[in-house]
Short mmCIF file of N, CA and C in Angstrom, two decimals:
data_model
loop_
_atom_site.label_atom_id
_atom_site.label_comp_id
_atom_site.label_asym_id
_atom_site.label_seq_id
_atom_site.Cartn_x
_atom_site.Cartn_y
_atom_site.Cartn_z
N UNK A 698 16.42 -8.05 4.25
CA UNK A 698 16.08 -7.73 2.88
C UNK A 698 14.91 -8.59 2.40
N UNK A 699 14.84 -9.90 2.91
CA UNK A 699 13.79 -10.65 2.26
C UNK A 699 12.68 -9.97 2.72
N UNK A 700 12.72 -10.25 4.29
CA UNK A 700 11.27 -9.48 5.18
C UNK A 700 10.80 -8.50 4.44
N UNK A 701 11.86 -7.40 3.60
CA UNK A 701 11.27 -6.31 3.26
C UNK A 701 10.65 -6.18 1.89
N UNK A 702 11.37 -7.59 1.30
CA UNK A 702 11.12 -7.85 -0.43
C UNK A 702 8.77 -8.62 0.15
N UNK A 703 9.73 -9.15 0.85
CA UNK A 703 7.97 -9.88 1.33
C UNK A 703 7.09 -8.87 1.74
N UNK A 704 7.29 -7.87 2.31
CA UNK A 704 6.29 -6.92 2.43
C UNK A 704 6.05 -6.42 1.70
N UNK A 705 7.08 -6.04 0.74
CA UNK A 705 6.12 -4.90 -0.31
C UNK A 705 5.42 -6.18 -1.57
N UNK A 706 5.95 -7.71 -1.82
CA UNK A 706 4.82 -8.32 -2.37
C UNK A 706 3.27 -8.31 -1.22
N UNK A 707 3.62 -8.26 -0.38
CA UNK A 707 1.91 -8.39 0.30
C UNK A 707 1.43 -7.09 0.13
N UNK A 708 2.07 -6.05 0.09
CA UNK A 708 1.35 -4.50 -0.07
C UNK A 708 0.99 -4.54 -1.28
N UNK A 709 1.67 -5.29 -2.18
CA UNK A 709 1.50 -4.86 -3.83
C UNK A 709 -0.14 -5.69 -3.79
N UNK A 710 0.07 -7.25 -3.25
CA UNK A 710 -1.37 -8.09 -3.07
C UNK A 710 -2.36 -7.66 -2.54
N UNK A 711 -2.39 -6.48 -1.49
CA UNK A 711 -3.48 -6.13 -1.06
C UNK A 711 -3.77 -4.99 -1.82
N UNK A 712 -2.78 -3.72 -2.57
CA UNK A 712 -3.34 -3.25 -2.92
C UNK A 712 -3.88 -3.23 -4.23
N UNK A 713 -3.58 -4.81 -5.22
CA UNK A 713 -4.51 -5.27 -6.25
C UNK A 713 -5.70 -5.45 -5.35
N UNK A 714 -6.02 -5.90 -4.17
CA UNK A 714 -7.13 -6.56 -4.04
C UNK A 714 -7.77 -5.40 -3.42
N UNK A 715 -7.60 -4.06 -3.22
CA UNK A 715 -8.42 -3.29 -2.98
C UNK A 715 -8.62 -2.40 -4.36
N UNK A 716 -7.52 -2.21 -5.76
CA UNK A 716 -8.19 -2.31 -6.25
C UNK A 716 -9.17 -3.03 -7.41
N UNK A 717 -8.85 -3.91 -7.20
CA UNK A 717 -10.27 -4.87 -7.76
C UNK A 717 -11.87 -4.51 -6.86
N UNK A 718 -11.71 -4.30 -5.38
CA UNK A 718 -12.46 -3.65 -4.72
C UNK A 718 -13.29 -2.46 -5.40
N UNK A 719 -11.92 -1.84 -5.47
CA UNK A 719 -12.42 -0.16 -5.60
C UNK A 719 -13.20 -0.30 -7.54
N UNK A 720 -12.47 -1.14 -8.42
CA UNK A 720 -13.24 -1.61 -9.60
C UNK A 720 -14.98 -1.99 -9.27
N UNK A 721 -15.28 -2.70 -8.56
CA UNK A 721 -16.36 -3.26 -8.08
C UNK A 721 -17.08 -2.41 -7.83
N UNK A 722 -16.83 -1.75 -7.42
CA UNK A 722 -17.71 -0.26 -6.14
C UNK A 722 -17.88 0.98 -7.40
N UNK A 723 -16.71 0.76 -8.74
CA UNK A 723 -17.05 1.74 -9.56
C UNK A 723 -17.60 1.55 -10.63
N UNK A 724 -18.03 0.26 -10.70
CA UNK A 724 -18.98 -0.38 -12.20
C UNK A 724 -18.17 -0.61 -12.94
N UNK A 725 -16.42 -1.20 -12.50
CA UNK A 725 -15.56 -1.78 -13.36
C UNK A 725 -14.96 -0.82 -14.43
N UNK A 726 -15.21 0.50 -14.19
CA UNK A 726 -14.60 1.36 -15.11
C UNK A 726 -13.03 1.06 -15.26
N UNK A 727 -12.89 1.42 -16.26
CA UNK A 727 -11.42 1.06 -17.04
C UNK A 727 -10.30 2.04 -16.14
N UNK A 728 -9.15 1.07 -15.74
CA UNK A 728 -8.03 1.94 -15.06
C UNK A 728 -7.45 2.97 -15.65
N UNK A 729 -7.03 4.15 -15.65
CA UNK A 729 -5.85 4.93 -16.45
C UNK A 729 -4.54 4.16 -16.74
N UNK A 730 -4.49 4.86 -18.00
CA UNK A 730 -3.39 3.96 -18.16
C UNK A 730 -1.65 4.53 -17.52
N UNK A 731 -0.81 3.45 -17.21
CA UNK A 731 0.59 4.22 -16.48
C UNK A 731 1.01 4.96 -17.34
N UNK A 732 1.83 5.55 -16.21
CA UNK A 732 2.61 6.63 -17.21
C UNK A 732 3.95 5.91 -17.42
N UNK A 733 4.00 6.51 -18.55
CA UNK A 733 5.30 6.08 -19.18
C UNK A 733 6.51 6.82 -18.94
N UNK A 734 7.84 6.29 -19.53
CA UNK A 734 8.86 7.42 -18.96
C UNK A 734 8.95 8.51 -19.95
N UNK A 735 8.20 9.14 -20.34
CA UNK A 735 7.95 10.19 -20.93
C UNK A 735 6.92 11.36 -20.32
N UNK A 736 6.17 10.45 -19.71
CA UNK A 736 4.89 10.76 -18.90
C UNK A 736 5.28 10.84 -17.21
N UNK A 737 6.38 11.36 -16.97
CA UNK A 737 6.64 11.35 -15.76
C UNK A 737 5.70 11.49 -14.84
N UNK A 738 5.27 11.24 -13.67
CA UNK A 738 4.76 11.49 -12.63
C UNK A 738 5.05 12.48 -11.77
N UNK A 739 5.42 13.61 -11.46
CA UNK A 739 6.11 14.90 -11.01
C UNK A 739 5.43 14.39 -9.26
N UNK A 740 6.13 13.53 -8.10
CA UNK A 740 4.99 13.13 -6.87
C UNK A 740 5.50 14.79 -5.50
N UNK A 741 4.85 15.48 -5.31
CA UNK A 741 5.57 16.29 -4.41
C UNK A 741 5.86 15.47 -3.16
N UNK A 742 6.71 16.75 -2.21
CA UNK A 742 7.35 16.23 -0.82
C UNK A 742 6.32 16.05 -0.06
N UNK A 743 5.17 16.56 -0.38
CA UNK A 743 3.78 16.54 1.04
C UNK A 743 2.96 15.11 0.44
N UNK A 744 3.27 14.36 -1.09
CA UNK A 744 2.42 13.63 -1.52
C UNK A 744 3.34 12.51 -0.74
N UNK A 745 4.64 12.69 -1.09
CA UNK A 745 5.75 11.61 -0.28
C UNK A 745 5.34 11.02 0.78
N UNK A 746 5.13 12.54 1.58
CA UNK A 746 5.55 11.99 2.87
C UNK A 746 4.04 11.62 3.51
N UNK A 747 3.15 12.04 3.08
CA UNK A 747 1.94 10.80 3.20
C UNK A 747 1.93 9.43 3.14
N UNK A 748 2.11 9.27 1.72
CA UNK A 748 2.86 7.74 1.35
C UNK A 748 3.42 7.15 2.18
N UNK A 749 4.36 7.85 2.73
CA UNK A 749 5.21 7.26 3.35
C UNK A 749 4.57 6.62 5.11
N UNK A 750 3.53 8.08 5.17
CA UNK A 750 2.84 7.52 6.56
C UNK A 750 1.64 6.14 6.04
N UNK A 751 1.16 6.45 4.91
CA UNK A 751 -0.07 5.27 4.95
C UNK A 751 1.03 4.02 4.35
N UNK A 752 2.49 4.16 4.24
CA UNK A 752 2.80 2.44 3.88
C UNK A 752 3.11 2.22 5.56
N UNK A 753 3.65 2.86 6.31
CA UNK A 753 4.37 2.38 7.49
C UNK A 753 3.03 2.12 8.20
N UNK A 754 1.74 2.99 7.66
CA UNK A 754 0.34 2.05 8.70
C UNK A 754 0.06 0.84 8.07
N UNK A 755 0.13 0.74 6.83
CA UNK A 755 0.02 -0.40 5.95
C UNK A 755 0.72 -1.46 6.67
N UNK A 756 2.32 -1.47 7.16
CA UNK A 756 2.91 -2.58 7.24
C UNK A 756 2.42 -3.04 8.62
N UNK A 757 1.87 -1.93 9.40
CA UNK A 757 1.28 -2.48 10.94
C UNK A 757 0.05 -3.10 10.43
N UNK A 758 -0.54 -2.95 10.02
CA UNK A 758 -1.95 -3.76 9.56
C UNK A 758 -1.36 -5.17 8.91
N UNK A 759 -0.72 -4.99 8.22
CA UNK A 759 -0.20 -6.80 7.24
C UNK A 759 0.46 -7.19 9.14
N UNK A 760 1.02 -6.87 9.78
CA UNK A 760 1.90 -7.21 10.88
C UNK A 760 0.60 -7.81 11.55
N UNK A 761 -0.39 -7.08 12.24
CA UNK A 761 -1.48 -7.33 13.08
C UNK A 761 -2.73 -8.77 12.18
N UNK A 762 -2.89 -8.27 11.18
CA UNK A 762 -3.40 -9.46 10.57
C UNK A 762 -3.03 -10.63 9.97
N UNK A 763 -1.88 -10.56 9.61
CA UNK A 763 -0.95 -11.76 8.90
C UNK A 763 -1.31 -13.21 9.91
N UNK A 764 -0.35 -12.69 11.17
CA UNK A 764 -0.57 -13.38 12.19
C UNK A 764 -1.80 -14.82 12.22
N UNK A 765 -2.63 -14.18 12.01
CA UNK A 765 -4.13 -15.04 12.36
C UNK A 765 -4.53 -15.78 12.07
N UNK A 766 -3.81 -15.63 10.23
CA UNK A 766 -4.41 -16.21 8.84
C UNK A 766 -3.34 -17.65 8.95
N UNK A 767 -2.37 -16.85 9.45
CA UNK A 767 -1.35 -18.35 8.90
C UNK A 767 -1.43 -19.60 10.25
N UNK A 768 -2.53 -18.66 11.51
CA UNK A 768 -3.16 -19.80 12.33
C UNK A 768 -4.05 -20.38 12.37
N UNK A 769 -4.46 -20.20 11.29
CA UNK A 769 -6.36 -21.08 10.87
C UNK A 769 -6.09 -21.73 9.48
N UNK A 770 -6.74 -23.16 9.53
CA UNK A 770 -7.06 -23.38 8.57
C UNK A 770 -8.55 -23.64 7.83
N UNK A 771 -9.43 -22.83 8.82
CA UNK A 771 -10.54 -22.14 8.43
C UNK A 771 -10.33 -21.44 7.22
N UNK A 772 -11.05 -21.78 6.02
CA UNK A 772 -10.64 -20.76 5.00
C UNK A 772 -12.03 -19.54 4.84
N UNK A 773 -12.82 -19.81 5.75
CA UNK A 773 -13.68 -18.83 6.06
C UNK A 773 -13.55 -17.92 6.78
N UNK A 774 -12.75 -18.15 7.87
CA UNK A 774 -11.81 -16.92 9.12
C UNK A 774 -10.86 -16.45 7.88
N UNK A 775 -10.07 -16.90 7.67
CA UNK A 775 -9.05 -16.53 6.54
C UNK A 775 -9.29 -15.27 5.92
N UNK A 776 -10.87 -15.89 5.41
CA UNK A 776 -11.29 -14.84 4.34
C UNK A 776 -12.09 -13.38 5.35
N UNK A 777 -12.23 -13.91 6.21
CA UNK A 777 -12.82 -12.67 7.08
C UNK A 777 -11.90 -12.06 7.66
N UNK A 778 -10.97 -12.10 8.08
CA UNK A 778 -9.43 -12.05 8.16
C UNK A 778 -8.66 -10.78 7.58
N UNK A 779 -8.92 -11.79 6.76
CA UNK A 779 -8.46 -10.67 5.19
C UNK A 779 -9.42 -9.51 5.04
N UNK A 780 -10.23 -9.63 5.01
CA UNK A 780 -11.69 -8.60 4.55
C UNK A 780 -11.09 -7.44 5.46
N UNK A 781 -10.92 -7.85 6.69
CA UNK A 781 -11.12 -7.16 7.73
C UNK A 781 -9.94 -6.13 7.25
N UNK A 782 -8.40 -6.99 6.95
CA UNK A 782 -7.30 -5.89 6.56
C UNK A 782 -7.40 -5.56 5.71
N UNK A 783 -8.29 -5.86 4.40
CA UNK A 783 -8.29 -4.92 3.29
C UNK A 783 -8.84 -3.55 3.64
N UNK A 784 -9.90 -4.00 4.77
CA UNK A 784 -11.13 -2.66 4.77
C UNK A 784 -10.44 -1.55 5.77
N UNK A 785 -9.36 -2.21 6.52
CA UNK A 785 -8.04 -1.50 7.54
C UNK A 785 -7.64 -0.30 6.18
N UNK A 786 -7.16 -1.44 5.77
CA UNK A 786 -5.82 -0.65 4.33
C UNK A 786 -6.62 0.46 3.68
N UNK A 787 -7.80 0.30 3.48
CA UNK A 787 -8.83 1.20 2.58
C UNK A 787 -9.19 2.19 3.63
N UNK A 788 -8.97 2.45 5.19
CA UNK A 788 -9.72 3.20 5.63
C UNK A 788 -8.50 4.43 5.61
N UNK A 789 -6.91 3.36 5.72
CA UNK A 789 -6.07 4.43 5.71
C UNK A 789 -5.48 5.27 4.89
N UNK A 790 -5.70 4.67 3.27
CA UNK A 790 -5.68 5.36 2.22
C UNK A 790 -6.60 6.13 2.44
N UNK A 791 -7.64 6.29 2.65
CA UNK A 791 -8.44 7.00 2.41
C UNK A 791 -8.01 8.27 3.43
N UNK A 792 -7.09 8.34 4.84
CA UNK A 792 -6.94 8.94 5.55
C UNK A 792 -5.93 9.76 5.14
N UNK A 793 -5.15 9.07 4.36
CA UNK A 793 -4.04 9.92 4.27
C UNK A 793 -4.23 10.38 2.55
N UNK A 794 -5.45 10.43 2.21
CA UNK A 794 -5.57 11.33 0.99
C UNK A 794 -5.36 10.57 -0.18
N UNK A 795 -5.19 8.80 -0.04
CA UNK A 795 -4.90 8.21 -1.39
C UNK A 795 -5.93 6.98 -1.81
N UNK A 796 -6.57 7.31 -2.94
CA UNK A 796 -7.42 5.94 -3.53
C UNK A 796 -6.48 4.57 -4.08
N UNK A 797 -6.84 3.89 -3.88
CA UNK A 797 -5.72 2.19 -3.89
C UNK A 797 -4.84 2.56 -5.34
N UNK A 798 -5.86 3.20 -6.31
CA UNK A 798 -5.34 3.09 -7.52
C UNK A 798 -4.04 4.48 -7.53
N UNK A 799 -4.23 5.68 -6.93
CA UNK A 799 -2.96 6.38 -6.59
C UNK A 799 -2.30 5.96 -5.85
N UNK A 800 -2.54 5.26 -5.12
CA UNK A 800 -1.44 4.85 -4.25
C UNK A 800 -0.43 3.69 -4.53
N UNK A 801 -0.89 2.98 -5.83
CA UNK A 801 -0.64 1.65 -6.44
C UNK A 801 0.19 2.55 -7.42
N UNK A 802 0.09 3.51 -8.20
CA UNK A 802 0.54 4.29 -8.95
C UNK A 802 1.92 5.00 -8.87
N UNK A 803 1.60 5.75 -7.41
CA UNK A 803 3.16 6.17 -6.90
C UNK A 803 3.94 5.30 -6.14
N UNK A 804 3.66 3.97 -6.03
CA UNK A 804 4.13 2.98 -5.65
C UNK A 804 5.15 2.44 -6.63
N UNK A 805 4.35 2.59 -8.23
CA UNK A 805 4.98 2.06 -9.43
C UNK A 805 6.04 2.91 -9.53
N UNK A 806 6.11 4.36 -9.55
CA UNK A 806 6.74 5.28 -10.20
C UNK A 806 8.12 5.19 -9.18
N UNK A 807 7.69 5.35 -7.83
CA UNK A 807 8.85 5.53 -6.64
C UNK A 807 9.90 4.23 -7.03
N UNK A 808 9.13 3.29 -7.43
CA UNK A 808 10.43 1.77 -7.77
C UNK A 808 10.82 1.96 -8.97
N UNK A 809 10.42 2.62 -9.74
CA UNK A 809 11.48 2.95 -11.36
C UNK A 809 12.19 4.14 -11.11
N UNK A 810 11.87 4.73 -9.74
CA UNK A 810 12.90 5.78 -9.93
C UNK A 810 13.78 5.96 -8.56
N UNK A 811 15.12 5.39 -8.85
CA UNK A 811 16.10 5.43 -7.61
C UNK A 811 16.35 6.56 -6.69
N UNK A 812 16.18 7.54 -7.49
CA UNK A 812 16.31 8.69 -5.97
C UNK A 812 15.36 9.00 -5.36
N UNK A 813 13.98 8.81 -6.12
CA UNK A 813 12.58 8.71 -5.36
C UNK A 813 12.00 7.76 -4.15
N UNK A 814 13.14 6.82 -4.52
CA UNK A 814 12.84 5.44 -3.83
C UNK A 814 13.86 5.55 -2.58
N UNK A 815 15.20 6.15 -2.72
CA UNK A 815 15.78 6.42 -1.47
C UNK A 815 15.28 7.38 -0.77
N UNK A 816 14.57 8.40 -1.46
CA UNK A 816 14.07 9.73 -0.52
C UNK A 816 13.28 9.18 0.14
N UNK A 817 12.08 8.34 -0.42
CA UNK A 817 10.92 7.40 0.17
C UNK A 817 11.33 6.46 1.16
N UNK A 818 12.32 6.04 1.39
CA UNK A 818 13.36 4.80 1.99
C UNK A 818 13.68 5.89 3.27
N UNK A 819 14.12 6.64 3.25
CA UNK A 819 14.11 7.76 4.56
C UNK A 819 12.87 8.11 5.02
N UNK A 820 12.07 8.87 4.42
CA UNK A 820 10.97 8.83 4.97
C UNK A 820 9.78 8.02 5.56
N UNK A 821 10.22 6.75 4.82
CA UNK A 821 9.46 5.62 5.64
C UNK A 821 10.37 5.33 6.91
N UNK A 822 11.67 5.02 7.05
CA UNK A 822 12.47 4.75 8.09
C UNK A 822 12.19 5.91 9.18
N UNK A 823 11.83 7.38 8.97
CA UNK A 823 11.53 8.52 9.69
C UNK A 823 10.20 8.15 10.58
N UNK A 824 9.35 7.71 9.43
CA UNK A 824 7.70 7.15 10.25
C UNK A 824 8.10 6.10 11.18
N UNK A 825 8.78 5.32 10.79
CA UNK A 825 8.70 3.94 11.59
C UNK A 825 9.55 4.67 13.16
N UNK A 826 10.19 5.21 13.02
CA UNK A 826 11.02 5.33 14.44
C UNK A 826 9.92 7.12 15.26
N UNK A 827 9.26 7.53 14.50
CA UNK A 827 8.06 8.47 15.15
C UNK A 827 7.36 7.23 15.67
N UNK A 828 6.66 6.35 14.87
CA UNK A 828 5.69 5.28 15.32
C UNK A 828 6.37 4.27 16.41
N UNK A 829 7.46 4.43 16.60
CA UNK A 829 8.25 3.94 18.10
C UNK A 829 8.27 4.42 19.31
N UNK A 830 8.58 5.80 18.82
CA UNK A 830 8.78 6.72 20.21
C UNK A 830 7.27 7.22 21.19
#
């Protein structure tokens, strides 16, 4: 449970820091604002189950790069390090159809909503054991 509480803080950290990225690259335009619980988010089964493939590539990328960072105390490798998995994380959003800021979005919505979050909880457990076999 911790391992898994710790991953999704490093997913949540990288994907502020891609988008602060993706802010940068857009002349700092102003985020939309969340939706509220009035403002539901309606996410379909094909938006899911994307999600569900770019977090389970997500957690192989934090897995493959983590590693490196916590063996240097170069804080210049560190930072190249990092660069390198942000620009990972950004190539796979981008693959599987999501900008940091949707993907940060249905990230929010799937954890305020419990049956979204168990459907998502299967379908990530579904990727991870395809990404085994």
């Amino acid at each position: 449970m911790k391992k898994f509480l710790l991953r999704n803080i490093l997913i949540s950290v990288l994907i502020g820091l891609l988008g602060l990225w993706v802010a940068t690259e857009t002349g700092g335009q102003e985020p939309l604002p969340e939706p509220s619980g009035g403002q539901r988010t309606l996410i379909s089964n094909e938006r899911l189950e994307e999600f569900a493939k770019a977090y389970v590539k997500i957690n192989d990328i934090i897995a493959t790069y983590e590693p490196p960072t916590n063996d240097t105390q170069d804080r210049e490798q560190v930072r190249k390090i990092q660069q390198g998995a942000v620009d990972k994380i950004h190539e796979t959003l981008q693959t599987h159809g999501f900008t940091a800021e949707a993907f940060r979005r249905i990230f929010t919505v799937v954890n305020a909503d419990d049956d979204l979050l168990r459907k998502l909880l299967k379908l990530i457990d579904n990727e991870r054991r395809k990404a085994q076999s």
